[in-house]
């Protein structure tokens, strides 16, 4: 008899499907297998209604709202519509999260200094989303990897990054090793 080495489950990188508000109802069936869904919201009223409909259609995964601009003063309509988490830019007023029961994901840019990246770990947020241009290329680049690695080295919060729709298993493994916890893929 031989002792078998203990097998540890492979870590799983999270897949977040990102949908434009205008296309969400038509694309909701294309996100099967995603760990979460993210609705890019440009208008609070219509975005809340769209979020409510699509989150009911796919109630088995968490749904988030991505506030694409900083002029928000409240998010209670999104929460009432079933929003589980919100992605918001750094210049969003603190008051929109006054005692709201919703996950908070702060959208940051690559230009953030290392000292500000360190500060993110102490903020009352649940995760960090690296704001980069949408990845429509066929693959990730070494420059992408360097940026993601830098963020992964400084952050203790979960890190989400954009990825192209046809990201490969090897690319996902490389991202995981760089400290990325989830990829956001735009569904078209």
mmCIF file of C-alpha atoms in Angstrom:
data_model
loop_
_atom_site.group_PDB
_atom_site.id
_atom_site.type_symbol
_atom_site.label_atom_id
_atom_site.label_comp_id
_atom_site.label_asym_id
_atom_site.label_seq_id
_atom_site.Cartn_x
_atom_site.Cartn_y
_atom_site.Cartn_z
ATOM 1 C CA UNK A 1 0.000 0.000 0.000
ATOM 2 C CA UNK A 2 1.087 3.452 -0.796
ATOM 3 C CA UNK A 3 -0.055 6.684 0.789
ATOM 4 C CA UNK A 4 -1.686 8.965 -1.676
ATOM 5 C CA UNK A 5 -0.692 12.589 -1.539
ATOM 6 C CA UNK A 6 -3.545 14.766 -0.374
ATOM 7 C CA UNK A 7 -5.223 16.447 -3.275
ATOM 8 C CA UNK A 8 -6.333 19.978 -2.873
ATOM 9 C CA UNK A 9 -9.089 21.351 -5.052
ATOM 10 C CA UNK A 10 -7.861 23.683 -7.771
ATOM 11 C CA UNK A 11 -8.726 27.286 -7.062
ATOM 12 C CA UNK A 12 -11.541 28.641 -9.153
ATOM 13 C CA UNK A 13 -11.400 32.022 -10.777
ATOM 14 C CA UNK A 14 -14.823 33.677 -10.856
ATOM 15 C CA UNK A 15 -16.479 34.531 -14.171
ATOM 16 C CA UNK A 16 -18.605 37.675 -14.225
ATOM 17 C CA UNK A 17 -20.693 38.239 -17.359
ATOM 18 C CA UNK A 18 -21.090 41.925 -18.184
ATOM 19 C CA UNK A 19 -24.148 43.085 -20.127
ATOM 20 C CA UNK A 20 -25.018 46.480 -21.559
ATOM 21 C CA UNK A 21 -28.316 47.835 -20.240
ATOM 22 C CA UNK A 22 -29.766 48.096 -23.748
ATOM 23 C CA UNK A 23 -28.975 44.465 -24.661
ATOM 24 C CA UNK A 24 -29.486 42.702 -21.343
ATOM 25 C CA UNK A 25 -32.908 41.176 -21.951
ATOM 26 C CA UNK A 26 -31.778 39.712 -25.294
ATOM 27 C CA UNK A 27 -28.516 38.315 -23.915
ATOM 28 C CA UNK A 28 -29.578 36.902 -20.551
ATOM 29 C CA UNK A 29 -29.685 33.354 -21.968
ATOM 30 C CA UNK A 30 -26.048 33.669 -23.070
ATOM 31 C CA UNK A 31 -24.644 33.890 -19.552
ATOM 32 C CA UNK A 32 -25.269 30.329 -18.439
ATOM 33 C CA UNK A 33 -22.292 29.106 -16.463
ATOM 34 C CA UNK A 34 -21.265 32.526 -15.162
ATOM 35 C CA UNK A 35 -20.696 32.934 -11.431
ATOM 36 C CA UNK A 36 -22.262 36.424 -11.431
ATOM 37 C CA UNK A 37 -23.721 38.954 -13.847
ATOM 38 C CA UNK A 38 -23.073 42.662 -14.093
ATOM 39 C CA UNK A 39 -25.438 45.130 -15.747
ATOM 40 C CA UNK A 40 -23.828 48.354 -16.986
ATOM 41 C CA UNK A 41 -26.270 51.064 -15.927
ATOM 42 C CA UNK A 42 -26.418 54.491 -17.499
ATOM 43 C CA UNK A 43 -29.942 55.443 -16.357
ATOM 44 C CA UNK A 44 -31.138 54.638 -12.827
ATOM 45 C CA UNK A 45 -34.865 54.225 -13.556
ATOM 46 C CA UNK A 46 -34.667 52.105 -16.689
ATOM 47 C CA UNK A 47 -31.595 50.308 -15.333
ATOM 48 C CA UNK A 48 -33.485 49.309 -12.192
ATOM 49 C CA UNK A 49 -36.357 47.919 -14.248
ATOM 50 C CA UNK A 50 -33.994 45.985 -16.520
ATOM 51 C CA UNK A 51 -32.071 44.637 -13.537
ATOM 52 C CA UNK A 52 -35.270 43.460 -11.877
ATOM 53 C CA UNK A 53 -36.387 41.588 -14.995
ATOM 54 C CA UNK A 54 -33.080 39.903 -15.838
ATOM 55 C CA UNK A 55 -32.277 39.009 -12.233
ATOM 56 C CA UNK A 56 -35.649 37.262 -11.949
ATOM 57 C CA UNK A 57 -34.962 35.373 -15.184
ATOM 58 C CA UNK A 58 -31.626 34.133 -13.785
ATOM 59 C CA UNK A 59 -32.176 34.149 -10.035
ATOM 60 C CA UNK A 60 -29.557 31.463 -9.352
ATOM 61 C CA UNK A 61 -26.602 33.878 -9.710
ATOM 62 C CA UNK A 62 -25.780 37.203 -8.031
ATOM 63 C CA UNK A 63 -26.548 40.305 -10.074
ATOM 64 C CA UNK A 64 -24.720 43.605 -9.872
ATOM 65 C CA UNK A 65 -25.126 47.097 -11.230
ATOM 66 C CA UNK A 66 -22.168 48.918 -12.735
ATOM 67 C CA UNK A 67 -22.608 52.657 -12.226
ATOM 68 C CA UNK A 68 -20.819 54.003 -15.272
ATOM 69 C CA UNK A 69 -20.842 57.654 -14.167
ATOM 70 C CA UNK A 70 -20.190 59.395 -10.876
ATOM 71 C CA UNK A 71 -23.334 61.534 -10.613
ATOM 72 C CA UNK A 72 -25.267 59.032 -8.493
ATOM 73 C CA UNK A 73 -26.989 60.261 -5.342
ATOM 74 C CA UNK A 74 -28.775 57.045 -4.353
ATOM 75 C CA UNK A 75 -28.931 53.392 -5.300
ATOM 76 C CA UNK A 76 -32.005 52.249 -3.382
ATOM 77 C CA UNK A 77 -33.967 51.579 -6.633
ATOM 78 C CA UNK A 78 -31.236 49.124 -7.655
ATOM 79 C CA UNK A 79 -31.380 47.360 -4.305
ATOM 80 C CA UNK A 80 -35.177 47.136 -4.479
ATOM 81 C CA UNK A 81 -34.789 45.635 -7.963
ATOM 82 C CA UNK A 82 -32.656 42.804 -6.568
ATOM 83 C CA UNK A 83 -29.123 44.138 -6.981
ATOM 84 C CA UNK A 84 -26.625 42.080 -4.942
ATOM 85 C CA UNK A 85 -23.551 44.261 -5.531
ATOM 86 C CA UNK A 86 -22.602 47.587 -7.095
ATOM 87 C CA UNK A 87 -19.491 48.538 -9.072
ATOM 88 C CA UNK A 88 -18.804 52.256 -8.736
ATOM 89 C CA UNK A 89 -16.076 54.761 -9.723
ATOM 90 C CA UNK A 90 -13.760 56.323 -7.139
ATOM 91 C CA UNK A 91 -15.388 59.762 -7.421
ATOM 92 C CA UNK A 92 -18.797 58.465 -6.294
ATOM 93 C CA UNK A 93 -20.172 60.263 -3.189
ATOM 94 C CA UNK A 94 -19.924 58.256 0.043
ATOM 95 C CA UNK A 95 -23.568 59.013 0.848
ATOM 96 C CA UNK A 96 -25.030 56.642 -1.749
ATOM 97 C CA UNK A 97 -24.114 53.675 0.451
ATOM 98 C CA UNK A 98 -25.674 54.970 3.643
ATOM 99 C CA UNK A 99 -26.636 51.751 5.491
ATOM 100 C CA UNK A 100 -27.476 49.880 2.299
ATOM 101 C CA UNK A 101 -27.224 46.089 2.243
ATOM 102 C CA UNK A 102 -25.305 45.639 -0.968
ATOM 103 C CA UNK A 103 -21.807 44.503 -1.904
ATOM 104 C CA UNK A 104 -19.442 47.320 -2.843
ATOM 105 C CA UNK A 105 -16.860 46.946 -5.614
ATOM 106 C CA UNK A 106 -14.647 49.963 -6.216
ATOM 107 C CA UNK A 107 -13.566 50.618 -9.812
ATOM 108 C CA UNK A 108 -9.929 51.792 -9.950
ATOM 109 C CA UNK A 109 -7.579 52.875 -12.717
ATOM 110 C CA UNK A 110 -4.047 51.714 -13.506
ATOM 111 C CA UNK A 111 -2.676 55.168 -12.693
ATOM 112 C CA UNK A 112 -3.369 54.709 -8.968
ATOM 113 C CA UNK A 113 -0.152 55.026 -6.958
ATOM 114 C CA UNK A 114 1.146 52.131 -4.874
ATOM 115 C CA UNK A 115 0.363 53.993 -1.653
ATOM 116 C CA UNK A 116 -3.281 54.453 -2.715
ATOM 117 C CA UNK A 117 -3.469 50.779 -3.701
ATOM 118 C CA UNK A 118 -2.389 49.908 -0.149
ATOM 119 C CA UNK A 119 -5.101 52.194 1.244
ATOM 120 C CA UNK A 120 -7.777 50.210 -0.648
ATOM 121 C CA UNK A 121 -7.245 47.273 1.719
ATOM 122 C CA UNK A 122 -8.619 49.285 4.646
ATOM 123 C CA UNK A 123 -11.648 50.752 2.892
ATOM 124 C CA UNK A 124 -15.173 49.401 3.580
ATOM 125 C CA UNK A 125 -15.413 47.734 0.169
ATOM 126 C CA UNK A 126 -15.772 44.067 -0.737
ATOM 127 C CA UNK A 127 -13.635 43.930 -3.884
ATOM 128 C CA UNK A 128 -11.697 45.991 -6.424
ATOM 129 C CA UNK A 129 -12.394 46.132 -10.160
ATOM 130 C CA UNK A 130 -9.562 47.267 -12.410
ATOM 131 C CA UNK A 131 -11.008 49.741 -14.905
ATOM 132 C CA UNK A 132 -9.364 49.194 -18.244
ATOM 133 C CA UNK A 133 -10.622 49.495 -21.742
ATOM 134 C CA UNK A 134 -12.916 46.677 -22.757
ATOM 135 C CA UNK A 135 -10.950 43.598 -23.809
ATOM 136 C CA UNK A 136 -12.165 42.834 -27.296
ATOM 137 C CA UNK A 137 -8.785 41.533 -28.483
ATOM 138 C CA UNK A 138 -8.385 37.820 -28.931
ATOM 139 C CA UNK A 139 -5.946 37.451 -26.049
ATOM 140 C CA UNK A 140 -4.442 39.165 -23.051
ATOM 141 C CA UNK A 141 -1.080 40.896 -23.392
ATOM 142 C CA UNK A 142 2.047 40.962 -21.268
ATOM 143 C CA UNK A 143 1.234 44.577 -20.443
ATOM 144 C CA UNK A 144 -2.169 43.462 -19.109
ATOM 145 C CA UNK A 145 -0.460 40.814 -17.005
ATOM 146 C CA UNK A 146 2.022 43.334 -15.567
ATOM 147 C CA UNK A 147 -0.809 45.667 -14.559
ATOM 148 C CA UNK A 148 -2.829 42.857 -13.007
ATOM 149 C CA UNK A 149 0.224 41.471 -11.174
ATOM 150 C CA UNK A 150 0.968 44.909 -9.708
ATOM 151 C CA UNK A 151 -2.573 45.175 -8.388
ATOM 152 C CA UNK A 152 -2.556 41.585 -7.142
ATOM 153 C CA UNK A 153 0.685 42.213 -5.242
ATOM 154 C CA UNK A 154 -0.717 45.201 -3.337
ATOM 155 C CA UNK A 155 -4.305 44.144 -2.673
ATOM 156 C CA UNK A 156 -5.728 41.831 -0.048
ATOM 157 C CA UNK A 157 -9.276 42.451 -1.333
ATOM 158 C CA UNK A 158 -10.568 40.282 -4.189
ATOM 159 C CA UNK A 159 -9.472 41.627 -7.578
ATOM 160 C CA UNK A 160 -11.646 41.606 -10.715
ATOM 161 C CA UNK A 161 -10.183 42.406 -14.133
ATOM 162 C CA UNK A 162 -11.574 42.625 -17.680
ATOM 163 C CA UNK A 163 -10.879 39.692 -20.008
ATOM 164 C CA UNK A 164 -11.628 39.037 -23.669
ATOM 165 C CA UNK A 165 -14.628 36.838 -24.511
ATOM 166 C CA UNK A 166 -12.374 34.033 -25.782
ATOM 167 C CA UNK A 167 -10.010 33.921 -22.805
ATOM 168 C CA UNK A 168 -8.178 30.578 -22.651
ATOM 169 C CA UNK A 169 -7.636 28.188 -19.756
ATOM 170 C CA UNK A 170 -3.910 28.997 -19.769
ATOM 171 C CA UNK A 171 -4.646 32.718 -19.619
ATOM 172 C CA UNK A 172 -7.047 32.186 -16.709
ATOM 173 C CA UNK A 173 -4.430 30.152 -14.843
ATOM 174 C CA UNK A 174 -1.859 32.890 -15.426
ATOM 175 C CA UNK A 175 -4.297 35.519 -14.149
ATOM 176 C CA UNK A 176 -5.021 33.433 -11.059
ATOM 177 C CA UNK A 177 -1.293 33.151 -10.344
ATOM 178 C CA UNK A 178 -1.008 36.955 -10.719
ATOM 179 C CA UNK A 179 -3.560 37.450 -7.919
ATOM 180 C CA UNK A 180 -6.734 37.888 -9.955
ATOM 181 C CA UNK A 181 -9.853 36.475 -8.290
ATOM 182 C CA UNK A 182 -12.348 37.061 -11.094
ATOM 183 C CA UNK A 183 -12.645 38.081 -14.720
ATOM 184 C CA UNK A 184 -15.323 40.323 -16.187
ATOM 185 C CA UNK A 185 -16.222 39.329 -19.735
ATOM 186 C CA UNK A 186 -18.485 41.466 -21.910
ATOM 187 C CA UNK A 187 -21.270 39.421 -23.463
ATOM 188 C CA UNK A 188 -22.331 40.549 -26.933
#
